[in-house]
Every structure is written in structure tokens, then in C-alpha cells.
């Protein structure tokens, strides 16, 4: 669509920012026009989030200026950002779970009656108007904590609308959404774009960019290395700019499955809470077993039950043919099960600990000397090896996990489970928030683990990943297994139809 | 750029981080020296008298020992309000044991300490049980223990101090050791109680910083769910920290009993507040996950010095309370400012 080149709504010029040992941004210039979706892409740790935090006043820049409507401005804190109409939706939402939707949308700008009493009716009316403008349906009186992730995100967007945001930044908004929810999000983004809002869109899912973005800027090592109109930038070129080299093959070739390989994991009629209702399947040594299904189908709960993160309420789990009577993760770890959880901040990392301390945590016995003293030398050596193997980008292994970029945090979570190679790896969304280069490294790692004789179970909401990386695919629906497909049988359509076909009333 | 991960670069950065840490210590030390000079001036030198310095150490002994135990608890994001009452309960029980047990000398001291540690440790276990089993907040369980232990101490002693008949406790109560070192400063030596404090602090410091158990304590305070999924025996570790706090209460109580030759249900009243203040002033976060024993010692020392200086300057005791509260607040504010600047 040919459009006149609008003057930029907002410009960032020559922005630099350093952290101890890291040059996160090095003279970055970036502009946003009214009514465009500007995608910001780059490897993990390239500086995307840092750039946007500077814009949102969450962090000060060392150098550079920000120009809005042609005037240089100072954004010293979040309040300034709000005044200039800049809204940011982080991956961790800024919502108050106990308050209802309307109250969250209106947070900080509650209408009041004379005497300072809250005017709930007016608040709901304004919130309802915002929700309607976005073409959404949200239960205004429900506490936000009880909404699905996608709905919470919509609440954030409505919040931005009420605040009259002119620039809306979204950091990896689709990472935790289903396909349908993504369609919905994109529609909402289009509504905002038509209203003249400039949108910054950060994502590692490059394939979705042509659908939603107008322009792209690529960052590498804290510098702008390219960009342009999305129509003129094919995906492989984008990847080349991001990683600085050609990347031809995305998924490694899977070694053929040995039909005589022993069964490592067998699950029999497993039950857990309301989410897992009688699940049985097997995984063999050397096998990568994909687990597909809609968000909420119970995949996470299945792997959690196997690892006794939630103790199953019924059924049996056998490792190498031996029944497991685990009372908690401690027992399953001892049995050689590694669970890489999906929620890295909530369950994967101790954010205030260093990379070294996080990595050794599940296997600290391996680094113990007499009287329970920690063998720090061995700990350092092992951590350094893993940091290199996974190419975790950090100035030092003593860096706190909190200070790593999202993707590098995910790699630390993976590293935790590699000090001692387990028999069974359960990966729950292992590549969420991870850049293309690192993704294919993680795929290679999975193949490597399976070659060493481990069984790998991979839960993923990215269908291409499941199709490309699995020997067999287990499709989960409503806490039961809807079907198992071999690599040859599996197609996008077959998996989706198994995942969605309702049996009985929905 | 921080992108390449070669071993040498990491070493170098780790080293420069270490250098920064030392600079930080040097700055703190310099500030302390200046403060001391000021204090010396205002107390006309009385403060810097070696005898007085030793006195300060002796006065903070109990607080520091209790604070060491409390540090473990607070790092797990818990709190132990029962320590003051446990000091009195252990004191009463130990005094009764000292009069009843058929031992003499060092054997009696050891036996009495074991009895006290059993009482304090068991109380800690009871504190932790509802926390790890039912998920009750430790604020509540230890508050309940605070009441129960105090009440029990009064009941057992009928409300009166129980005099200790044996003189086996004189050494740790009022005795001196390391006479050689003492003579250098024209002192009879280092008080034995101070030596006990040093041992408790060093042992807890090493356990926290260097052992697997210590690492688990930090992990639980930092992210209890991540710790559980990493296979850490959360319940056992949390139970252990309350038991440690209870045992520290017993040790402090033994030293108090030895000093006053009696176990009284009134000792330890309100101790929990100064203990928690020392830990927090020492840089341990009430949200858990961070803190050190060295910091706790500095916190206890700061409070002790303040009390001492105000005594020497004849400050009225009500004014002392106001000043102490203000200093605690100031220390915390400064610490926050420091964190902002350094991060
Ligand atoms: N508070 C901090 N302290 C120290 N280093 C930091 C801090 N925040 C970010 N960094 C570093 O700055 C660099 C850029 O991080 P940033 O979070 O902007 O990356 P990103 O492009 O968003 O990556 P990802 O795709 O993984 O989210 C990284 O090397 C990161 O480790
Ligand atoms: Mg990021």
C-alpha cells in the first residue's frame, strides 16, 4: 500500500547504554511513525528490551536523545513516558490480579465523585467504551487474575487506550498465545494502527512479521544492522542480518528411530487434578516425542505430573520399566528426570542468584566436598563449559540471572539440567522467547541428548517446531490423548484436527 | 561487547568485580574510621578506651548470637519472633538443669547446654511445623511460640529467677581468656563470652556462604518454587533454620544465665526487636534471598556502639530509644540509596 512518508511521531537518536561488562546499546537510532507497526528484531541480548525500557523511562540512557513531534524531550521516569503518550506492555503484565477488569483498565485514573468517593459506574463505562473501541469482549467485573493470558493482554491494551497512548510497545506479545488468540491480537493491533497509534512490535517469531508489521529494524550486538519495509525484506535476509551469517538449515536432521530401542518412559492412565484425565503413552531411548495441543489442553500438567512437580492423583509412571513412586521433584530428579519448566522467572530461576549458582542448583551434590562444603572450583568449571556450549551471552558466570536478557535466561534454565545428563528430558516450551540462531542450537542439543540415549519429550505450541523436531507426536486434548502420529503421518491439518475436534458438548 | 565468552575475559571481569567489591569495603572502612573519630571526640576518649571497646563486644554478644540464627531465618523470607521468649525459657530450664544434674565443672556446662539446645531446637521445630506442613505464615507461628514460651518460663519458675548453685558457669559468665592478647592492651584478656560469639558467628558465616545447606537457604528465599523443582528438600531446610534460631537462643541464654548466675523468666523481653533490627541493618532483605552473617555482625555492632556512646554521653534512656529508632531507619535508607547507585 503506497502511503505518504509521514513525519516520525517519535525518534530515538544515537542511544547508547552500558551495563557493567556489557555494551547493550551503541548509538542506536530508531523512529516510529503514526499508524505504523514497526517490528524490532534481533538475537537474544541484542538490546531490544533495553532500548524500549529507555523509551518507557524504566532505565536511563547513557547518551542520545529522544525527539517527540520534533521536540527533544527528557524521559526520566515512567510518569514522563505516560505524559508523552508512550505505553509499554511487558511480557510480565503490570496488572493487579485481585482487581476486576474495569478497575485495572482505569488504574491510576479512577473517576471520583465529589468527596473523593470512587465512581465505579463511571469507571466501568469508560472501560467498557475502551474495550468496545478495540472490538473486544471482556468480562469487566471479573478479577484479572482469573482471566487467560490472552485476555490479560487485552486488558493491558485497553489500559493503554484509556491513557491515550500514541506509541504502544509490545515485547514478545505472542509468545504465550494460541494461533486463534494471535489472530485476535493482530486484529486489535490493526484497530489501533487505524487510530493512528504507532506500534513497536518485538518478536522472535519472524514468520508472523509479514502479517502484521509495516517496517522492520534489526539489532545486533546493540547496533542497528539493517531494516526496511517488511515487504522488501525476505525472512532469510532478516535472519542473516540478525545472526550475522547465512543460516540455511533450521531443523537438524533427526537420526532414524531404532525400533528395538528400549522404552525409557511409560505412562499408564496418569491422572492429576482436573487437567490430566487418564493419559498413557511411551517414549523410547533416542526418541524425541513432540506433544502438541491447544493451550490449556493439559500438556504442561502432564509433564509436571510425570516429574512429580504436581504429585499425580492416579496412574503410574515407569522409568526403564521400574515404577516410580515419587513424592516430589527430589525423587524424580534422582530417577533421572529433568523438567525444564515453561515459566522461567516463576519456576526456573532464582533471579538474585548468579548464573553459576542457578546452574548447579539441581545437582549440587555433584559439587560437594566433605562436610557439605560446595566445591566452587568444580562449579565454576562446569558452569563455564555450559555457558560456552549454549552460548549464553553474559560478561561473567557471576552475573545475576535477573540481569540477563530473556532468551539468555531461558538458556540458563536449560543449562541447569545439563550438568548431569538425565534419562528423560521433559521440555515445556523450550524455545519460547529464543532467537532463531539459538533455537536451532537448542534443537541440535535435543538431538544430541537423544543420541546419547535419553528420551526427550517436548511440549510446544509452535506447530512447525513440533512437526520438524519430533519422531512421533502425541496430541493432547482436554487432558486426554487424542491421538499419536508418526513423523510420516503428521501434517499441520491432522494435528490441528486432533487437537480441536470436540468430543461431546464443549 | 560482552558477546564473546572466552575464559580469560570472564576471569578478568570477575577480577574487576572483586576489585570493585574491595573498593566498596575500603569506602565503608573509611567512613567507619571517621565516625569513630567523631565518637571519640564527643565522648572525650572514653569510647576508644580498650576496656570500653571490649565492653561493647561483651554487650552485643547476646544480640549478635541471636541475630546470627535470625539471619538464616530471614534469608528464607521467614521471621522468628520467639527468640526473646526462648531465651527466657531456655534460661529457666537450664538453671533448673544446672541445679539438678549430677555433674561438675565443664561436664555440667556441656550437659546444661545440651538441655538448652534441645529445648530451643524443639521450639524451633514446633515453629516450623505449621509453616512447612500447612503453609502458615511464620509471623503467626512464632508469635504464638513467643507467648507460649514466655508463659511456660513463668510457670516453671513460679515467676521468680532461679539462682544457679554451681560455680561451674563463672568462666563463661565473667571469665577472661587469651590473657596474652589482653595484656597488650592492659586488659585481663578477652571475655570468654565474646569468644563464644566469635565462634557462633564464624561457624554460621561459613555454613551460609560455603556449604550446600547455605546455598539452599538462599535459593529458598530467592524463589521457593524454583528451589522445590530443583529437588531441594525445602521443608527440611526451612525446619532447620528455625531449629538453628532456637539453638542460638539457647546459646545466648546460657551466656546470660552464666553472667547473672540465674535463669530468669524476665530476661530476653523484647530481644526479638533488636535482633531483627541488627539483621536488617546488616543488609539482609526481609523479602529473603540475600544477606550475610558479616553484615549481621556489623548491624549488631552498630547498635551496640550507639547504645554505648549514648551511655557514655549520659543520654537519657528515652532519648536513646528515639535515637536508636532513627538510626535504624537511616541505615536502611542509606542502604537503599547505595543499592540504587551501585546497580
Ligand atoms: N540490568 C541489567 N544489568 C546488566 N546487564 C543487563 C541488564 N539489562 C540488560 N542487560 C544486558 O544487556 C544486553 C541487552 O539485553 P536486552 O534485554 O535488551 O536484550 P533483548 O534484545 O531484549 O534480548 P531477548 O530477545 O533475549 O529478550 C544483554 O547482554 C543483557 O545481559
Ligand atoms: Mg527482551
XYZ file of N, CA and C and ligand atoms in Angstrom, chain A residues 43-50 53 91 171-172 202 204 344 404-407 433, ligand 2:
61
model
N 18.871 -10.943 17.904
C 19.168 -12.096 18.740
C 18.895 -11.794 20.210
N 18.934 -12.846 21.019
C 18.811 -12.665 22.461
C 19.966 -11.811 22.951
N 19.618 -10.772 23.690
C 20.671 -9.911 24.217
C 21.110 -8.844 23.241
N 20.408 -8.701 22.115
C 20.802 -7.696 21.127
C 20.521 -6.282 21.637
N 19.605 -6.147 22.585
C 19.332 -4.832 23.158
C 17.927 -4.324 22.922
N 17.040 -5.169 22.415
C 15.682 -4.737 22.091
C 14.943 -4.240 23.329
N 14.915 -5.066 24.337
C 14.168 -4.686 25.540
C 14.794 -3.461 26.192
N 16.120 -3.403 26.188
C 16.787 -2.261 26.811
C 16.390 -0.964 26.106
N 12.971 -0.078 27.174
C 12.895 0.353 28.573
C 13.333 1.805 28.689
N 6.400 -8.431 29.000
C 5.925 -9.817 28.985
C 5.279 -10.196 30.295
N 6.423 -6.162 23.934
C 7.608 -7.012 23.980
C 7.168 -8.476 23.922
N 7.412 -9.108 22.808
C 7.057 -10.515 22.580
C 5.610 -10.834 22.972
N 8.043 -6.242 19.226
C 9.242 -7.061 19.382
C 8.832 -8.529 19.314
N 10.314 -12.811 18.327
C 11.258 -13.776 17.758
C 10.572 -14.650 16.726
N 10.050 -19.320 33.182
C 11.421 -19.296 33.689
C 11.568 -18.430 34.923
N 20.133 -10.829 32.917
C 20.290 -11.405 31.577
C 19.072 -11.065 30.730
N 19.272 -11.088 29.419
C 18.124 -10.890 28.541
C 17.237 -12.126 28.618
N 15.984 -11.964 28.197
C 15.012 -13.045 28.345
C 15.484 -14.369 27.767
N 15.998 -14.315 26.546
C 16.433 -15.543 25.896
C 17.604 -16.196 26.619
N 10.611 -17.368 23.372
C 11.432 -16.174 23.610
C 12.875 -16.337 23.201
Mg 13.980 -8.904 25.681
